[in-house]
Amino acid sequence: MPPRTGGPRRVLFVHSSAGHYGADRQLALLVRGLDRDRYAPLALLPFEGPLADELRADGVEVFSGALAILRREHLTPGGIAQLAGEVARQAPRMERLLLAQRIDIVHANTSVVLGLRRPAERAGAARVVHVREIYPPVPLAWPAHRRGLLRFDRVLCVSRAVREALGSEAPHVRVVHDGLAVEPRRAPRGAARLALGLPRDAFVVAVLGRISGWKGQDVLARALAEPALAERGVIGLVAGDAWPGQERWEVGLRELAGRLGLGDRLRLAGFREDVETVYGAADVVAVPSVKPDPLPNSALEAAAAGCCVVAAAHGGLPEIVRDGVTGRLVPPGDHAALAQELARLADDPEARARLGERAAEDARARFAPERLPAAVMAAYDELR
């Protein structure tokens, strides 16, 4: 497929958000790493936000407008019907945009953006989808969505766990791990604790990322109530906020903390752009995801920053954290097991330092930022 413009092939990245969380930062990393002599990036986002500003600063033309986006609450008969209507309304607008901008490749940066494949086919554009999700096996929705994903020209899975969930060994389905989208580092401990209002000598466990029903902030809260951590005065630091419209998860977390009598031992810091402050203040970073997390950037970046990471042993987390070597893995959803592991680490600062040092070396080598754009461009090259 030759470029329609006679110059670099025009790639439209379509994304489900415009924030500054994991998948958002991965899109920015990918765009920055493209060889602009070969590939000219454009972006379509559902609304304006920090990601749009960052992409424009990198010379990317950004469009914004309503997109059909799959959310967990849509996985009901009524939700599916609603999404089908949104996809139908979106299709003609999408096709007009692709034709007007002479797009050669449509790249969905997340598989929750629906209704791209057929407009791209009608507009003569190649189709690439990044699968950053592990979907629950909902009988009404998953089989059809899986078939649709596998019909893209290239399917890029962020972890082996994602590819296994898709259940396909087809050559056009491949694992492309995310890269380090930031230069992770830890701020000096004293200054970081002062900035966050944390006691100098307390043992602090941080959880970074969106507050949701599956990221496991509630697991940390329940672990803090266990005697092993309560006796040590361990503090939990939650750095992140809820998705717009899903603030109930933050309200529920605060209510849970109240019922457990945690008081100021659970601190909700909101979204923090200065993640190095959170890393510097934390003795351990926990990633206690209740449901399989495809490849959480929170774990990847914390490991690369040299933090000791304790994570749930499912999804893509074992592809980041090597149990006993670069961190610790615990059974998913088991707050008692999490509390026991954290208590052991609280009593063993040498183990924490050793695991953090190994984690930084390992993560920086295996997830170097240049690996992601190189792998994606290799996939684009095959579409000629």
GROMACS .gro file of C-alpha atoms in nm:
model
  384
    1MET     CA    1   0.000   0.000   0.000
    2PRO     CA    2   0.194   0.310  -0.114
    3PRO     CA    3   0.156   0.639   0.076
    4ARG     CA    4  -0.137   0.838  -0.057
    5THR     CA    5   0.062   1.159  -0.034
    6GLY     CA    6   0.385   1.034  -0.192
    7GLY     CA    7   0.561   1.107   0.139
    8PRO     CA    8   0.548   0.936   0.476
    9ARG     CA    9   0.250   0.713   0.540
   10ARG     CA   10  -0.018   0.890   0.741
   11VAL     CA   11  -0.114   0.710   1.063
   12LEU     CA   12  -0.425   0.805   1.259
   13PHE     CA   13  -0.400   0.702   1.624
   14VAL     CA   14  -0.741   0.667   1.787
   15HIS     CA   15  -0.744   0.661   2.166
   16SER     CA   16  -1.006   0.634   2.440
   17SER     CA   17  -0.882   0.911   2.669
   18ALA     CA   18  -0.689   1.237   2.681
   19GLY     CA   19  -0.539   1.211   3.027
   20HIS     CA   20  -0.194   1.130   3.152
   21TYR     CA   21  -0.223   0.774   3.278
   22GLY     CA   22  -0.060   0.456   3.148
   23ALA     CA   23  -0.208   0.407   2.800
   24ASP     CA   24  -0.208   0.783   2.741
   25ARG     CA   25   0.163   0.804   2.810
   26GLN     CA   26   0.229   0.500   2.593
   27LEU     CA   27   0.065   0.675   2.298
   28ALA     CA   28   0.284   0.981   2.353
   29LEU     CA   29   0.592   0.758   2.373
   30LEU     CA   30   0.499   0.577   2.054
   31VAL     CA   31   0.434   0.898   1.861
   32ARG     CA   32   0.763   1.053   1.975
   33GLY     CA   33   0.955   0.746   1.863
   34LEU     CA   34   0.816   0.722   1.510
   35ASP     CA   35   1.049   0.786   1.220
   36ARG     CA   36   0.875   1.093   1.075
   37ASP     CA   37   1.039   1.035   0.737
   38ARG     CA   38   0.840   0.711   0.713
   39TYR     CA   39   0.529   0.770   0.925
   40ALA     CA   40   0.335   1.092   0.986
   41PRO     CA   41   0.117   1.068   1.300
   42LEU     CA   42  -0.225   1.222   1.358
   43ALA     CA   43  -0.451   1.156   1.658
   44LEU     CA   44  -0.822   1.135   1.731
   45LEU     CA   45  -0.924   1.165   2.099
   46PRO     CA   46  -1.269   1.169   2.257
   47PHE     CA   47  -1.209   1.506   2.424
   48GLU     CA   48  -0.944   1.766   2.494
   49GLY     CA   49  -0.698   1.711   2.776
   50PRO     CA   50  -0.331   1.688   2.876
   51LEU     CA   51  -0.259   1.420   2.615
   52ALA     CA   52  -0.389   1.642   2.334
   53ASP     CA   53  -0.161   1.924   2.449
   54GLU     CA   54   0.139   1.691   2.468
   55LEU     CA   55   0.080   1.548   2.122
   56ARG     CA   56   0.039   1.893   1.967
   57ALA     CA   57   0.364   2.000   2.130
   58ASP     CA   58   0.525   1.708   1.943
   59GLY     CA   59   0.389   1.839   1.613
   60VAL     CA   60   0.091   1.603   1.588
   61GLU     CA   61  -0.240   1.724   1.444
   62VAL     CA   62  -0.508   1.628   1.698
   63PHE     CA   63  -0.881   1.593   1.638
   64SER     CA   64  -1.138   1.545   1.912
   65GLY     CA   65  -1.493   1.419   1.901
   66ALA     CA   66  -1.734   1.161   2.034
   67LEU     CA   67  -1.615   0.801   2.008
   68ALA     CA   68  -1.787   0.471   2.082
   69ILE     CA   69  -1.588   0.342   2.380
   70LEU     CA   70  -1.652   0.013   2.556
   71ARG     CA   71  -1.671   0.042   2.935
   72ARG     CA   72  -1.728  -0.234   3.187
   73GLU     CA   73  -2.077  -0.104   3.262
   74HIS     CA   74  -2.170  -0.162   2.897
   75LEU     CA   75  -2.137  -0.540   2.931
   76THR     CA   76  -2.514  -0.590   2.963
   77PRO     CA   77  -2.780  -0.641   2.693
   78GLY     CA   78  -2.890  -0.278   2.729
   79GLY     CA   79  -2.534  -0.149   2.725
   80ILE     CA   80  -2.447  -0.351   2.416
   81ALA     CA   81  -2.750  -0.211   2.233
   82GLN     CA   82  -2.648   0.142   2.327
   83LEU     CA   83  -2.295   0.087   2.199
   84ALA     CA   84  -2.424  -0.058   1.873
   85GLY     CA   85  -2.615   0.266   1.812
   86GLU     CA   86  -2.307   0.476   1.887
   87VAL     CA   87  -2.098   0.270   1.646
   88ALA     CA   88  -2.355   0.314   1.370
   89ARG     CA   89  -2.368   0.691   1.420
   90GLN     CA   90  -1.991   0.718   1.433
   91ALA     CA   91  -1.919   0.518   1.115
   92PRO     CA   92  -1.993   0.784   0.848
   93ARG     CA   93  -1.805   1.054   1.042
   94MET     CA   94  -1.508   0.824   1.078
   95GLU     CA   95  -1.500   0.733   0.711
   96ARG     CA   96  -1.517   1.100   0.608
   97LEU     CA   97  -1.226   1.186   0.838
   98LEU     CA   98  -1.011   0.903   0.705
   99LEU     CA   99  -1.075   1.003   0.345
  100ALA     CA  100  -1.030   1.376   0.405
  101GLN     CA  101  -0.699   1.322   0.586
  102ARG     CA  102  -0.580   1.057   0.338
  103ILE     CA  103  -0.505   0.813   0.617
  104ASP     CA  104  -0.296   0.510   0.527
  105ILE     CA  105  -0.307   0.329   0.862
  106VAL     CA  106  -0.564   0.346   1.142
  107HIS     CA  107  -0.412   0.245   1.475
  108ALA     CA  108  -0.649   0.198   1.768
  109ASN     CA  109  -0.426   0.252   2.072
  110THR     CA  110  -0.669   0.054   2.285
  111SER     CA  111  -0.921  -0.211   2.193
  112VAL     CA  112  -1.208  -0.044   2.379
  113VAL     CA  113  -1.250   0.205   2.093
  114LEU     CA  114  -1.518   0.048   1.874
  115GLY     CA  115  -1.633   0.100   1.518
  116LEU     CA  116  -1.298   0.159   1.345
  117ARG     CA  117  -1.240  -0.153   1.142
  118ARG     CA  118  -1.514  -0.121   0.883
  119PRO     CA  119  -1.477   0.255   0.814
  120ALA     CA  120  -1.103   0.197   0.772
  121GLU     CA  121  -1.168  -0.086   0.529
  122ARG     CA  122  -1.408   0.129   0.324
  123ALA     CA  123  -1.156   0.416   0.324
  124GLY     CA  124  -0.879   0.185   0.205
  125ALA     CA  125  -0.668   0.217   0.521
  126ALA     CA  126  -0.478  -0.063   0.691
  127ARG     CA  127  -0.601  -0.151   1.041
  128VAL     CA  128  -0.394  -0.201   1.356
  129VAL     CA  129  -0.527  -0.251   1.709
  130HIS     CA  130  -0.337  -0.237   2.036
  131VAL     CA  131  -0.499  -0.471   2.288
  132ARG     CA  132  -0.430  -0.337   2.635
  133GLU     CA  133  -0.719  -0.517   2.802
  134ILE     CA  134  -0.805  -0.859   2.938
  135TYR     CA  135  -1.179  -0.893   2.900
  136PRO     CA  136  -1.412  -1.086   3.127
  137PRO     CA  137  -1.573  -1.379   2.938
  138VAL     CA  138  -1.917  -1.219   2.904
  139PRO     CA  139  -2.120  -1.457   2.681
  140LEU     CA  140  -2.316  -1.182   2.507
  141ALA     CA  141  -2.022  -0.960   2.423
  142TRP     CA  142  -1.681  -1.128   2.435
  143PRO     CA  143  -1.708  -1.378   2.145
  144ALA     CA  144  -1.820  -1.110   1.899
  145HIS     CA  145  -1.563  -0.857   2.021
  146ARG     CA  146  -1.285  -1.115   2.001
  147ARG     CA  147  -1.379  -1.203   1.640
  148GLY     CA  148  -1.375  -0.834   1.551
  149LEU     CA  149  -1.033  -0.778   1.704
  150LEU     CA  150  -0.880  -1.074   1.524
  151ARG     CA  151  -0.998  -0.930   1.189
  152PHE     CA  152  -0.761  -0.634   1.220
  153ASP     CA  153  -0.456  -0.655   0.996
  154ARG     CA  154  -0.223  -0.648   1.296
  155VAL     CA  155  -0.314  -0.717   1.660
  156LEU     CA  156  -0.054  -0.594   1.910
  157CYS     CA  157  -0.091  -0.740   2.261
  158VAL     CA  158   0.082  -0.563   2.548
  159SER     CA  159   0.165  -0.889   2.726
  160ARG     CA  160   0.167  -1.264   2.686
  161ALA     CA  161  -0.126  -1.272   2.926
  162VAL     CA  162  -0.330  -1.058   2.685
  163ARG     CA  163  -0.245  -1.282   2.390
  164GLU     CA  164  -0.340  -1.591   2.591
  165ALA     CA  165  -0.673  -1.429   2.680
  166LEU     CA  166  -0.734  -1.366   2.309
  167GLY     CA  167  -0.662  -1.733   2.249
  168SER     CA  168  -0.484  -1.686   1.917
  169GLU     CA  169  -0.141  -1.793   1.796
  170ALA     CA  170  -0.200  -1.643   1.451
  171PRO     CA  171   0.110  -1.467   1.311
  172HIS     CA  172  -0.067  -1.131   1.285
  173VAL     CA  173  -0.128  -1.142   1.663
  174ARG     CA  174   0.191  -1.065   1.853
  175VAL     CA  175   0.321  -0.944   2.187
  176VAL     CA  176   0.459  -0.589   2.192
  177HIS     CA  177   0.540  -0.487   2.546
  178ASP     CA  178   0.494  -0.126   2.649
  179GLY     CA  179   0.802   0.084   2.707
  180LEU     CA  180   0.912   0.320   2.979
  181ALA     CA  181   0.724   0.635   2.891
  182VAL     CA  182   0.898   0.844   3.154
  183GLU     CA  183   1.246   0.854   3.304
  184PRO     CA  184   1.151   0.699   3.640
  185ARG     CA  185   1.334   0.811   3.949
  186ARG     CA  186   1.279   0.846   4.320
  187ALA     CA  187   1.284   1.184   4.488
  188PRO     CA  188   1.489   1.210   4.809
  189ARG     CA  189   1.295   1.038   5.086
  190GLY     CA  190   1.287   1.326   5.333
  191ALA     CA  191   1.172   1.586   5.081
  192ALA     CA  192   0.915   1.346   4.932
  193ARG     CA  193   0.762   1.271   5.270
  194LEU     CA  194   0.750   1.637   5.359
  195ALA     CA  195   0.574   1.718   5.030
  196LEU     CA  196   0.309   1.451   5.096
  197GLY     CA  197   0.270   1.521   5.466
  198LEU     CA  198   0.391   1.175   5.568
  199PRO     CA  199   0.575   1.090   5.891
  200ARG     CA  200   0.949   1.047   5.845
  201ASP     CA  201   0.973   0.709   6.014
  202ALA     CA  202   0.647   0.534   5.916
  203PHE     CA  203   0.650   0.237   5.679
  204VAL     CA  204   0.460   0.357   5.368
  205VAL     CA  205   0.300   0.145   5.096
  206ALA     CA  206   0.190   0.328   4.781
  207VAL     CA  207  -0.063   0.229   4.516
  208LEU     CA  208  -0.062   0.434   4.195
  209GLY     CA  209  -0.331   0.448   3.926
  210ARG     CA  210  -0.699   0.503   3.873
  211ILE     CA  211  -0.923   0.425   4.170
  212SER     CA  212  -1.156   0.153   4.046
  213GLY     CA  213  -1.331  -0.166   4.143
  214TRP     CA  214  -1.047  -0.383   4.018
  215LYS     CA  215  -0.716  -0.203   4.079
  216GLY     CA  216  -0.717  -0.326   4.437
  217GLN     CA  217  -0.705  -0.011   4.646
  218ASP     CA  218  -0.964  -0.180   4.869
  219VAL     CA  219  -0.732  -0.481   4.907
  220LEU     CA  220  -0.464  -0.250   5.043
  221ALA     CA  221  -0.717  -0.092   5.280
  222ARG     CA  222  -0.815  -0.432   5.418
  223ALA     CA  223  -0.449  -0.531   5.448
  224LEU     CA  224  -0.380  -0.218   5.655
  225ALA     CA  225  -0.644  -0.334   5.902
  226GLU     CA  226  -0.466  -0.666   5.957
  227PRO     CA  227  -0.283  -0.685   6.294
  228ALA     CA  228   0.056  -0.736   6.127
  229LEU     CA  229   0.033  -0.390   5.966
  230ALA     CA  230  -0.184  -0.214   6.223
  231GLU     CA  231   0.068  -0.293   6.498
  232ARG     CA  232   0.348  -0.145   6.288
  233GLY     CA  233   0.148   0.168   6.205
  234VAL     CA  234   0.186   0.109   5.830
  235ILE     CA  235   0.046   0.386   5.611
  236GLY     CA  236  -0.116   0.330   5.272
  237LEU     CA  237  -0.081   0.605   5.011
  238VAL     CA  238  -0.325   0.602   4.718
  239ALA     CA  239  -0.202   0.821   4.431
  240GLY     CA  240  -0.471   0.849   4.166
  241ASP     CA  241  -0.832   0.945   4.113
  242ALA     CA  242  -1.139   0.779   3.964
  243TRP     CA  243  -1.248   0.789   3.602
  244PRO     CA  244  -1.490   1.077   3.537
  245GLY     CA  245  -1.837   0.946   3.614
  246GLN     CA  246  -1.704   0.665   3.835
  247GLU     CA  247  -1.633   0.865   4.148
  248ARG     CA  248  -1.835   0.607   4.343
  249TRP     CA  249  -1.519   0.397   4.372
  250GLU     CA  250  -1.337   0.671   4.559
  251VAL     CA  251  -1.640   0.731   4.780
  252GLY     CA  252  -1.657   0.358   4.851
  253LEU     CA  253  -1.286   0.344   4.937
  254ARG     CA  254  -1.323   0.627   5.187
  255GLU     CA  255  -1.625   0.456   5.342
  256LEU     CA  256  -1.434   0.128   5.368
  257ALA     CA  257  -1.144   0.304   5.539
  258GLY     CA  258  -1.391   0.449   5.788
  259ARG     CA  259  -1.549   0.112   5.865
  260LEU     CA  260  -1.205  -0.043   5.915
  261GLY     CA  261  -1.101   0.236   6.149
  262LEU     CA  262  -0.792   0.324   5.947
  263GLY     CA  263  -0.804   0.695   6.025
  264ASP     CA  264  -0.507   0.871   5.868
  265ARG     CA  265  -0.333   0.541   5.792
  266LEU     CA  266  -0.494   0.549   5.447
  267ARG     CA  267  -0.408   0.867   5.259
  268LEU     CA  268  -0.578   0.956   4.930
  269ALA     CA  269  -0.344   1.194   4.749
  270GLY     CA  270  -0.538   1.223   4.423
  271PHE     CA  271  -0.367   1.224   4.084
  272ARG     CA  272   0.001   1.313   4.117
  273GLU     CA  273   0.197   1.430   3.816
  274ASP     CA  274   0.513   1.413   4.028
  275VAL     CA  275   0.525   1.035   4.058
  276GLU     CA  276   0.890   1.058   4.163
  277THR     CA  277   0.765   1.211   4.488
  278VAL     CA  278   0.538   0.912   4.548
  279TYR     CA  279   0.818   0.668   4.467
  280GLY     CA  280   1.058   0.851   4.697
  281ALA     CA  281   0.812   0.853   4.985
  282ALA     CA  282   0.719   0.484   4.952
  283ASP     CA  283   0.903   0.196   5.110
  284VAL     CA  284   0.705  -0.045   4.888
  285VAL     CA  285   0.483   0.004   4.583
  286ALA     CA  286   0.191  -0.239   4.579
  287VAL     CA  287  -0.004  -0.342   4.269
  288PRO     CA  288  -0.283  -0.553   4.423
  289SER     CA  289  -0.507  -0.581   4.115
  290VAL     CA  290  -0.817  -0.790   4.180
  291LYS     CA  291  -0.870  -0.871   3.813
  292PRO     CA  292  -0.587  -0.959   3.573
  293ASP     CA  293  -0.401  -0.641   3.482
  294PRO     CA  294  -0.265  -0.661   3.126
  295LEU     CA  295   0.068  -0.482   3.183
  296PRO     CA  296   0.025  -0.202   3.436
  297ASN     CA  297   0.255   0.093   3.385
  298SER     CA  298   0.237   0.159   3.758
  299ALA     CA  299   0.433  -0.161   3.822
  300LEU     CA  300   0.668  -0.113   3.529
  301GLU     CA  301   0.764   0.243   3.615
  302ALA     CA  302   0.793   0.177   3.988
  303ALA     CA  303   1.025  -0.117   3.921
  304ALA     CA  304   1.238   0.093   3.684
  305ALA     CA  305   1.260   0.364   3.951
  306GLY     CA  306   1.415   0.113   4.188
  307CYS     CA  307   1.114   0.060   4.412
  308CYS     CA  308   1.043  -0.269   4.583
  309VAL     CA  309   0.720  -0.388   4.415
  310VAL     CA  310   0.467  -0.632   4.561
  311ALA     CA  311   0.211  -0.735   4.302
  312ALA     CA  312  -0.079  -0.973   4.242
  313ALA     CA  313   0.034  -1.292   4.071
  314HIS     CA  314  -0.184  -1.279   3.760
  315GLY     CA  315  -0.227  -1.101   3.429
  316GLY     CA  316   0.086  -0.935   3.295
  317LEU     CA  317   0.234  -0.858   3.637
  318PRO     CA  318   0.455  -1.172   3.645
  319GLU     CA  319   0.605  -1.047   3.316
  320ILE     CA  320   0.728  -0.740   3.506
  321VAL     CA  321   0.791  -0.869   3.858
  322ARG     CA  322   1.003  -1.181   3.899
  323ASP     CA  323   0.901  -1.329   4.230
  324GLY     CA  324   1.184  -1.323   4.482
  325VAL     CA  325   1.425  -1.176   4.228
  326THR     CA  326   1.297  -0.829   4.134
  327GLY     CA  327   0.995  -0.811   4.365
  328ARG     CA  328   0.732  -1.021   4.534
  329LEU     CA  329   0.409  -1.176   4.406
  330VAL     CA  330   0.105  -1.253   4.623
  331PRO     CA  331  -0.227  -1.430   4.551
  332PRO     CA  332  -0.478  -1.193   4.384
  333GLY     CA  333  -0.738  -1.041   4.613
  334ASP     CA  334  -0.583  -1.192   4.927
  335HIS     CA  335  -0.546  -0.901   5.166
  336ALA     CA  336  -0.412  -1.123   5.445
  337ALA     CA  337  -0.131  -1.253   5.221
  338LEU     CA  338  -0.053  -0.897   5.112
  339ALA     CA  339  -0.036  -0.788   5.476
  340GLN     CA  340   0.201  -1.073   5.564
  341GLU     CA  341   0.436  -0.994   5.275
  342LEU     CA  342   0.437  -0.623   5.357
  343ALA     CA  343   0.509  -0.698   5.722
  344ARG     CA  344   0.808  -0.912   5.624
  345LEU     CA  345   0.943  -0.637   5.404
  346ALA     CA  346   0.883  -0.376   5.673
  347ASP     CA  347   1.119  -0.573   5.894
  348ASP     CA  348   1.382  -0.630   5.623
  349PRO     CA  349   1.510  -0.305   5.468
  350GLU     CA  350   1.804  -0.488   5.310
  351ALA     CA  351   1.566  -0.713   5.114
  352ARG     CA  352   1.370  -0.409   4.998
  353ALA     CA  353   1.685  -0.237   4.875
  354ARG     CA  354   1.812  -0.552   4.702
  355LEU     CA  355   1.482  -0.617   4.523
  356GLY     CA  356   1.452  -0.253   4.416
  357GLU     CA  357   1.804  -0.243   4.275
  358ARG     CA  358   1.749  -0.561   4.073
  359ALA     CA  359   1.409  -0.438   3.956
  360ALA     CA  360   1.554  -0.115   3.817
  361GLU     CA  361   1.826  -0.293   3.621
  362ASP     CA  362   1.587  -0.555   3.483
  363ALA     CA  363   1.300  -0.321   3.388
  364ARG     CA  364   1.521  -0.060   3.222
  365ALA     CA  365   1.676  -0.326   3.001
  366ARG     CA  366   1.363  -0.521   2.903
  367PHE     CA  367   1.129  -0.223   2.862
  368ALA     CA  368   1.362   0.038   2.715
  369PRO     CA  369   1.153   0.318   2.555
  370GLU     CA  370   1.288   0.271   2.203
  371ARG     CA  371   1.164  -0.088   2.188
  372LEU     CA  372   0.795   0.004   2.156
  373PRO     CA  373   0.810   0.233   1.848
  374ALA     CA  374   1.061   0.001   1.680
  375ALA     CA  375   0.827  -0.298   1.718
  376VAL     CA  376   0.524  -0.102   1.602
  377MET     CA  377   0.701   0.035   1.293
  378ALA     CA  378   0.811  -0.319   1.208
  379ALA     CA  379   0.444  -0.417   1.212
  380TYR     CA  380   0.355  -0.117   0.993
  381ASP     CA  381   0.628  -0.210   0.746
  382GLU     CA  382   0.463  -0.548   0.693
  383LEU     CA  383   0.143  -0.378   0.578
  384ARG     CA  384   0.292  -0.259   0.251
   0.00000   0.00000   0.00000
